[in-house]
Coordinates of C-alpha atoms (C1' of nucleotides) in Angstrom, one line a residue:
Chain A
M26 CA -25.9 -2.8 -27.1
Q27 CA -26.9 -0.4 -24.3
L28 CA -25.7 -1.8 -20.9
I29 CA -28.5 -0.1 -19.1
D30 CA -31.1 -2.1 -21.1
H31 CA -29.2 -5.4 -20.9
K32 CA -28.0 -5.7 -17.3
E33 CA -28.7 -9.4 -17.0
E34 CA -26.7 -10.3 -20.2
F35 CA -23.9 -8.1 -18.9
R36 CA -23.8 -9.9 -15.5
K37 CA -23.8 -13.3 -17.2
A38 CA -21.0 -12.4 -19.7
L39 CA -18.9 -10.9 -16.9
I40 CA -19.3 -13.7 -14.4
E41 CA -18.9 -16.5 -16.9
W42 CA -15.7 -14.9 -18.1
Y43 CA -14.5 -14.5 -14.5
L44 CA -15.2 -18.0 -13.4
R45 CA -13.5 -19.3 -16.6
E46 CA -10.4 -17.1 -16.7
K47 CA -9.8 -16.0 -13.1
R48 CA -6.2 -16.2 -11.8
D49 CA -5.5 -18.8 -9.1
L50 CA -4.6 -16.6 -6.1
P51 CA -4.1 -17.7 -2.5
W52 CA -7.0 -15.7 -1.1
R53 CA -9.3 -17.2 -3.8
R54 CA -8.7 -20.7 -2.3
T55 CA -10.3 -19.8 1.1
S56 CA -13.7 -18.8 2.4
N57 CA -12.2 -17.6 5.7
P58 CA -13.5 -14.0 6.2
Y59 CA -10.5 -13.1 8.3
H60 CA -8.1 -14.3 5.6
I61 CA -10.1 -12.4 2.9
W62 CA -9.9 -9.3 5.1
V63 CA -6.1 -9.6 5.4
S64 CA -5.8 -10.0 1.6
E65 CA -7.9 -6.9 0.9
V66 CA -5.9 -4.7 3.3
M67 CA -2.6 -5.9 1.8
L68 CA -3.9 -5.3 -1.8
Q69 CA -4.7 -1.7 -1.1
Q70 CA -2.6 0.3 -3.6
T71 CA -0.3 -2.8 -3.9
R72 CA 0.2 -5.2 -6.8
V73 CA -0.9 -8.8 -6.6
D74 CA 2.6 -10.2 -7.2
T75 CA 4.0 -8.1 -4.4
V76 CA 1.2 -9.2 -2.0
I77 CA 1.3 -13.0 -2.5
P78 CA 4.4 -13.8 -0.4
Y79 CA 3.5 -11.3 2.3
Y80 CA 0.0 -12.9 2.5
E81 CA 1.3 -16.4 2.8
R82 CA 3.8 -15.5 5.5
F83 CA 1.2 -13.4 7.4
I84 CA -1.4 -16.1 7.4
S85 CA 1.1 -18.7 8.5
K86 CA 2.2 -16.5 11.4
F87 CA -1.3 -15.4 12.4
P88 CA -3.6 -18.2 11.2
T89 CA -6.7 -17.0 13.1
L90 CA -8.2 -13.7 14.0
T91 CA -7.5 -14.5 17.6
D92 CA -3.8 -15.1 16.8
L93 CA -3.5 -11.6 15.3
A94 CA -5.4 -10.0 18.1
Q95 CA -3.0 -11.4 20.7
A96 CA 0.2 -10.7 18.7
K97 CA 2.7 -8.0 19.7
E98 CA 2.4 -5.0 17.4
E99 CA 6.1 -5.2 16.7
D100 CA 5.7 -8.7 15.4
V101 CA 2.9 -7.5 13.1
L102 CA 5.0 -4.7 11.8
K103 CA 7.9 -7.1 11.2
M104 CA 5.6 -9.2 9.0
W105 CA 4.7 -6.0 7.1
E106 CA 8.3 -4.9 6.6
G107 CA 8.9 -3.8 3.0
L108 CA 5.2 -3.9 2.1
G109 CA 4.7 -0.1 2.6
Y110 CA 1.8 1.9 4.1
Y111 CA 2.7 0.6 7.5
S112 CA -0.4 2.0 9.3
R113 CA -2.4 -0.6 7.3
G114 CA -0.8 -3.3 9.5
R115 CA -1.4 -1.5 12.7
N116 CA -4.9 -0.6 11.8
L117 CA -5.7 -4.2 10.7
Q118 CA -4.6 -5.5 14.1
A119 CA -6.6 -2.7 15.8
G120 CA -9.7 -3.7 13.7
V121 CA -9.3 -7.4 14.5
R122 CA -9.1 -6.5 18.2
E123 CA -12.3 -4.6 17.9
V124 CA -14.0 -7.6 16.4
V125 CA -12.8 -9.8 19.3
E126 CA -13.9 -7.3 21.9
M127 CA -17.2 -6.0 20.4
Y128 CA -18.4 -8.7 18.1
G129 CA -17.4 -12.0 19.9
S130 CA -14.7 -12.6 17.3
E131 CA -17.3 -12.7 14.5
I132 CA -16.7 -10.2 11.7
P133 CA -19.9 -8.2 11.3
D134 CA -21.7 -8.7 7.9
T135 CA -23.3 -5.3 7.4
R136 CA -21.7 -2.2 5.9
Q137 CA -22.9 -0.1 8.8
E138 CA -21.0 -2.2 11.3
I139 CA -17.9 -3.4 9.4
S140 CA -17.2 0.2 8.3
K141 CA -16.6 1.2 11.9
L142 CA -13.6 -1.1 12.1
K143 CA -10.2 0.5 12.0
G144 CA -8.7 0.5 8.5
V145 CA -11.9 -0.6 6.8
G146 CA -13.0 2.0 4.3
P147 CA -15.8 2.0 1.7
Y148 CA -13.8 -0.4 -0.6
T149 CA -12.6 -2.9 1.9
A150 CA -16.1 -3.0 3.5
G151 CA -17.7 -3.9 0.2
A152 CA -15.0 -6.3 -0.7
V153 CA -15.2 -8.4 2.5
L154 CA -19.0 -8.2 2.5
S155 CA -19.4 -9.4 -1.0
I156 CA -16.5 -11.9 -1.2
A157 CA -16.7 -13.4 2.3
F158 CA -20.4 -13.1 3.0
G159 CA -22.1 -12.9 -0.4
V160 CA -23.7 -9.5 0.5
P161 CA -24.6 -7.5 -2.6
E162 CA -22.5 -4.4 -1.8
H163 CA -20.3 -2.2 -4.0
A164 CA -16.5 -2.5 -3.9
V165 CA -15.2 0.4 -6.0
D166 CA -11.5 0.5 -6.5
G167 CA -9.3 2.0 -9.2
N168 CA -10.0 -1.0 -11.5
V169 CA -13.8 -0.6 -11.2
M170 CA -13.7 3.1 -11.9
R171 CA -11.6 2.5 -15.0
V172 CA -13.9 -0.3 -16.3
I173 CA -17.1 1.5 -15.5
S174 CA -16.0 4.8 -16.8
R175 CA -15.3 3.1 -20.2
L176 CA -18.4 1.0 -20.2
L177 CA -20.7 4.0 -19.5
L178 CA -18.5 6.7 -21.0
I179 CA -18.3 8.6 -17.7
E180 CA -16.1 11.7 -18.1
E181 CA -15.9 12.7 -14.4
D182 CA -12.5 13.3 -12.9
I183 CA -11.7 10.3 -10.8
A184 CA -9.1 12.3 -8.9
I185 CA -12.0 14.1 -7.1
P186 CA -13.2 12.1 -4.1
K187 CA -16.9 12.6 -4.7
T188 CA -16.7 11.1 -8.2
K189 CA -16.5 7.7 -6.5
K190 CA -20.1 8.1 -5.3
I191 CA -21.2 8.0 -9.0
F192 CA -19.5 4.6 -9.5
E193 CA -20.9 3.2 -6.2
T194 CA -24.4 4.1 -7.3
V195 CA -23.9 2.5 -10.7
I196 CA -22.6 -0.7 -9.1
M197 CA -25.5 -1.0 -6.7
D198 CA -27.7 -0.8 -9.8
L199 CA -25.7 -3.3 -11.8
I200 CA -24.6 -5.8 -9.2
D201 CA -25.6 -9.5 -9.5
E202 CA -27.7 -10.2 -6.4
D203 CA -27.0 -14.0 -6.7
D204 CA -23.2 -13.8 -6.9
P205 CA -22.0 -10.4 -5.8
S206 CA -18.6 -12.0 -5.1
S207 CA -17.9 -13.0 -8.7
F208 CA -19.5 -9.8 -10.0
N209 CA -17.2 -7.5 -8.0
Q210 CA -14.1 -9.7 -8.4
G211 CA -15.0 -10.0 -12.1
L212 CA -14.9 -6.3 -12.6
M213 CA -11.6 -6.0 -10.8
E214 CA -10.1 -9.0 -12.6
L215 CA -11.2 -7.4 -15.9
G216 CA -9.6 -4.1 -14.9
A217 CA -6.4 -5.8 -13.8
T218 CA -5.9 -8.0 -16.9
I219 CA -8.0 -6.7 -19.9
C220 CA -9.4 -3.2 -19.2
T221 CA -5.9 -2.0 -18.2
P222 CA -4.7 1.6 -18.8
N223 CA -3.7 0.3 -22.2
P224 CA -6.7 -1.9 -22.9
K225 CA -6.8 -5.2 -24.7
C226 CA -10.4 -4.7 -26.0
L227 CA -10.2 -7.6 -28.5
L228 CA -10.0 -10.0 -25.6
C229 CA -12.8 -8.3 -23.6
P230 CA -15.8 -10.4 -22.7
V231 CA -18.1 -7.3 -22.4
R232 CA -16.9 -5.0 -25.2
D233 CA -20.3 -5.3 -26.9
F234 CA -21.6 -3.3 -23.9
C235 CA -18.8 -0.8 -23.8
E236 CA -19.7 2.8 -25.0
A237 CA -16.1 3.9 -25.0
F238 CA -15.1 1.0 -27.2
H239 CA -18.1 1.8 -29.5
E240 CA -16.8 5.4 -29.8
G241 CA -13.2 4.3 -30.0
R242 CA -12.4 6.5 -27.0
Q243 CA -11.3 3.8 -24.4
R244 CA -7.8 5.2 -24.2
E245 CA -9.1 8.6 -23.1
L246 CA -10.8 7.1 -20.0
P247 CA -10.9 7.4 -17.1
L248 CA -10.3 11.1 -16.8
K249 CA -7.8 11.9 -14.1
S250 CA -6.4 15.4 -13.2
K251 CA -2.6 15.8 -12.8
K252 CA -1.0 15.9 -9.4
M253 CA 1.7 18.3 -8.3
K254 CA 5.4 17.5 -8.3
M255 CA 6.9 16.1 -5.1
K256 CA 9.4 17.6 -2.7
T257 CA 13.0 16.5 -2.3
I258 CA 14.5 16.3 1.1
P259 CA 18.3 15.9 1.5
M260 CA 19.1 13.6 4.4
Q261 CA 22.2 12.4 6.2
V262 CA 22.2 9.0 8.0
C263 CA 24.8 8.1 10.6
V264 CA 25.2 4.5 11.6
I265 CA 26.9 4.8 15.0
R266 CA 28.4 1.8 17.0
N267 CA 29.6 1.8 20.5
L268 CA 32.7 0.0 21.8
Q269 CA 30.7 -3.2 22.3
G270 CA 29.9 -3.2 18.6
E271 CA 26.2 -2.3 19.3
W272 CA 24.2 -0.2 16.9
L273 CA 22.4 3.1 17.7
M274 CA 18.8 3.2 16.7
K275 CA 15.5 5.0 17.5
Q276 CA 11.8 4.3 16.8
R277 CA 10.0 6.8 14.6
P278 CA 6.9 8.5 16.0
A279 CA 3.6 6.6 16.2
T280 CA 2.0 8.8 13.4
G281 CA 3.2 10.1 10.1
L282 CA 5.8 8.8 7.7
L283 CA 7.0 5.2 8.4
A284 CA 5.2 5.3 11.7
N285 CA 6.7 3.2 14.5
M286 CA 9.4 1.8 12.2
W287 CA 13.1 1.8 13.5
E288 CA 15.9 3.8 11.9
F289 CA 19.5 4.9 12.4
L290 CA 20.2 8.5 13.3
M291 CA 19.0 10.8 10.6
I292 CA 19.7 14.5 10.1
E293 CA 18.0 16.8 7.6
D294 CA 21.1 18.7 6.7
V295 CA 23.8 17.9 4.1
R296 CA 25.7 21.2 4.3
N297 CA 27.7 20.3 7.4
D298 CA 29.9 17.3 8.3
I299 CA 28.5 14.6 10.5
E300 CA 31.0 15.3 13.3
V301 CA 29.8 18.9 13.5
L302 CA 26.1 18.0 13.3
M303 CA 26.4 15.4 16.0
K304 CA 28.1 17.8 18.3
D305 CA 25.6 20.6 17.6
N306 CA 22.4 18.5 17.7
Y307 CA 23.2 15.8 20.3
G308 CA 26.4 17.1 22.1
M309 CA 27.9 13.8 21.0
T310 CA 31.4 13.0 19.9
V311 CA 31.9 10.5 17.1
E312 CA 35.1 9.1 15.6
R313 CA 36.3 7.2 12.7
V314 CA 33.6 8.5 10.4
R315 CA 33.6 6.6 7.1
H316 CA 31.4 7.2 4.1
L317 CA 28.9 4.3 3.5
L318 CA 26.3 4.7 0.7
D319 CA 24.5 7.4 -1.3
F320 CA 21.1 6.7 -2.8
K321 CA 17.7 8.2 -3.5
H322 CA 14.5 6.8 -1.9
I323 CA 11.3 7.8 -3.6
F324 CA 8.1 7.8 -1.5
S325 CA 4.6 8.5 -3.0
H326 CA 4.8 12.2 -2.2
L327 CA 8.4 13.0 -1.4
T328 CA 12.0 12.0 -2.1
W329 CA 14.9 11.5 0.3
T330 CA 18.3 11.9 -1.2
I331 CA 20.4 10.0 1.4
T332 CA 24.1 10.1 2.1
S333 CA 25.1 7.7 4.9
H334 CA 28.1 7.2 7.1
V335 CA 29.4 4.8 9.8
A336 CA 31.1 6.1 12.9
V337 CA 32.1 5.0 16.4
T338 CA 31.5 6.5 19.8
D339 CA 32.3 5.7 23.5
E340 CA 29.5 7.8 24.8
R341 CA 25.9 6.9 26.0
A342 CA 22.9 6.9 23.7
P343 CA 21.3 10.3 23.4
E344 CA 17.7 10.8 24.5
G345 CA 15.3 8.7 22.5
F346 CA 18.0 6.4 21.2
E347 CA 19.2 2.9 22.2
F348 CA 22.0 0.7 21.4
F349 CA 21.1 -2.8 20.1
S350 CA 23.1 -5.9 19.3
S351 CA 23.1 -7.1 15.6
E352 CA 20.6 -9.9 16.5
Q353 CA 18.3 -7.3 18.0
V354 CA 18.6 -4.9 15.0
E355 CA 17.8 -7.8 12.7
R356 CA 14.5 -8.3 14.6
L357 CA 13.4 -4.7 14.5
P358 CA 10.9 -3.6 11.8
K359 CA 12.8 -1.3 9.4
A360 CA 11.6 0.5 6.3
V361 CA 13.3 -0.1 3.0
P362 CA 15.9 2.8 3.1
M363 CA 17.1 1.6 6.5
M364 CA 17.3 -2.0 5.3
K365 CA 19.6 -0.9 2.5
I366 CA 21.9 0.9 4.9
W367 CA 21.8 -1.9 7.4
N368 CA 22.8 -4.5 4.8
E369 CA 25.6 -2.2 3.5
A370 CA 26.9 -1.5 7.0
Q371 CA 27.0 -5.2 7.8
N372 CA 28.9 -6.0 4.6
K373 CA 31.4 -3.2 5.3
M374 CA 31.9 -4.3 8.9
Q375 CA 33.2 -7.8 8.1
Chain B
dG23 C1' -11.6 18.0 0.6
dA24 C1' -6.8 18.2 0.0
dA25 C1' -2.7 16.2 1.8
dC26 C1' -0.5 12.5 3.7
dC27 C1' 0.9 7.6 3.7
dG28 C1' 5.5 3.1 0.6
dT29 C1' 7.1 0.3 -2.6
dG30 C1' 8.6 -1.7 -6.9
dG31 C1' 7.2 -2.7 -11.7
dA32 C1' 6.1 -1.2 -16.2
dA33 C1' 5.5 1.9 -20.1
Chain C
dT6 C1' 15.2 8.8 -16.9
dT7 C1' 10.7 10.1 -15.9
dT8 C1' 6.1 9.1 -15.1
dC9 C1' 2.4 6.6 -13.6
dC10 C1' 0.5 3.8 -10.9
dA11 C1' -1.8 -1.0 -7.9
dA12 C1' -7.8 -4.7 -5.1
dG13 C1' -7.5 2.9 -0.5
dG14 C1' -7.8 4.9 4.3
dT15 C1' -7.1 8.5 7.6
dT16 C1' -6.7 13.1 9.0

DNA sequence: GAACCGTGGAA
DNA sequence: TTTCCAAGGTT
C-alpha cells in the first residue's frame, strides 16, 4: 500500500495506535504550554527515563513561567545538575524571560515568533506548537527521521543538516490537521518503541505502509555517515583546602564546555607533580598532597582522563578562585566529574 | 556547514 | 570494551 496514496488511512492507523498504546509520561498529563516547553528542552538528546525525575523536580521548583523568569540562574543550573548540555537550562530561562518581557507572559503560537526565543530551534518550535497549541507544524527529531526514512525508503544521509528539510516537507504533507499533537507524538512514540534502530516490525501499526519493510531493508535505514574519533585530554585535578577546612573552587567560563559550572582546580598536564605545577602556574605552595581518584570521563566529543589529589595550603585563593565551606560547595552546580571528586574527597576527609 | 555541547544506557 | 546513541540548538 503506497503511503502517498493513502495518507488518511495512515494518519488514522498511527493516531489510533498512539492513543491506545502511548506511555503515561508526566508531560502528557498536562496542557500547560510552559510545562510542555520545559519537557521538550529536557528531552533534547536525552532519554525519557533520565528526564522524568528532572522534569518533576524542575516543575515543582519553578511551577510557572513567571517563577522561572524570576529565579536566580545558579538555582536553575542546580536543578539541571547532572542532566548535561547545561546551556539548555540557561537558554530556557532566557527564552522564558523573553516571553515575559515581549509577549506579556503568553508563549507565542506561531513558528515565526516562537523560533526567535532562545534555545527554541526547528524541532522544539514544532513540538510546542503542535502539542501545546494544536498547530499543524512539523517536529522532526531523530525518531521521525528514522521512521519516515523507512516508510518512504529515503536514502539521504541524515548526518547532513540539509537532509532534515526533506523530512520537514514530508511531514507538512502528511500531518493530520485535526490532531497534529497525536500525529507528531505518534511518530516519535513509534520511533522510540517500535521503529527503533533494531525495529520490531511485527508489532508495527503502519507496516503495511512501509516501503523499507516491503523491501526487507528496514535495518539499512536511516543512512548515517560515520563521525570521526574523539580526542583524549589528560587532566589533573587538585582539591585544595585551607586551614579553616574550606574548599578552593572556580566557576567555568560562561561559554563552552560545562559553561558556568563550578570545579576544583584543574591542570591540563600529567607529566609534572602537583606541587611543581601549582608553584609554576599559580605561585602557590601546597602541602600534604595525597592521591585521591583516577577515572575517565567521556563527553560527546572528547574524553578527560582524570587523576585527582587533595592538598592543603595556608595561602590566599589565586585570581579567579574562592574558598567555600562544605555547605556552600554542596549548593554550587557541579558537573558529573566534579561531583565524583567531591563525593570521594568528602569520604576520605572523615 | 562543520564543530561544539553531557550523560548514562544498551547492544 | 567499544560503539552508538536519545523528543537538538548554537556558533
